[in-house]
Amino acid sequence: MLEDLRHCKKTVGVKQSTKAVENGVAASVIIARDCEQRVVRAIIELCEKTSVPVTYADSMKQLGKACGIEVDAAVACILK
């Protein structure tokens, strides 16, 4: 899943990924295991309500690198 992130349509970050789920354009959401739960609690609940699959990356550093950005990322979303 992480290897797909560099070359697919995606959003990176909690706000952008939340908007994608709310707008129905999210195929799946990836969350870093080492991010603070208070940051991602709302998007996890939203994904459960809207049946968007959630997978987990080992770290924010790994997720950011997989997205092709220079900084850590707590959440990424693959778009339909």
C-alpha angles and dihedrals in degrees: 000000000000093000089058093059098077094059106033135078107273148152123227123207137037098272097047093043092049090053090050091053092046091050093050096242098111118107094181141343127225120202128190112238093219098056121105111273093222088063096054103028094097096049091047090053091046091051090051091051094048097038094240109155117243123206129178134233119206096240145001089244091055092047093049091049091048089053091053096245129128096231136062119271128207096191138018129178129205110217127221 
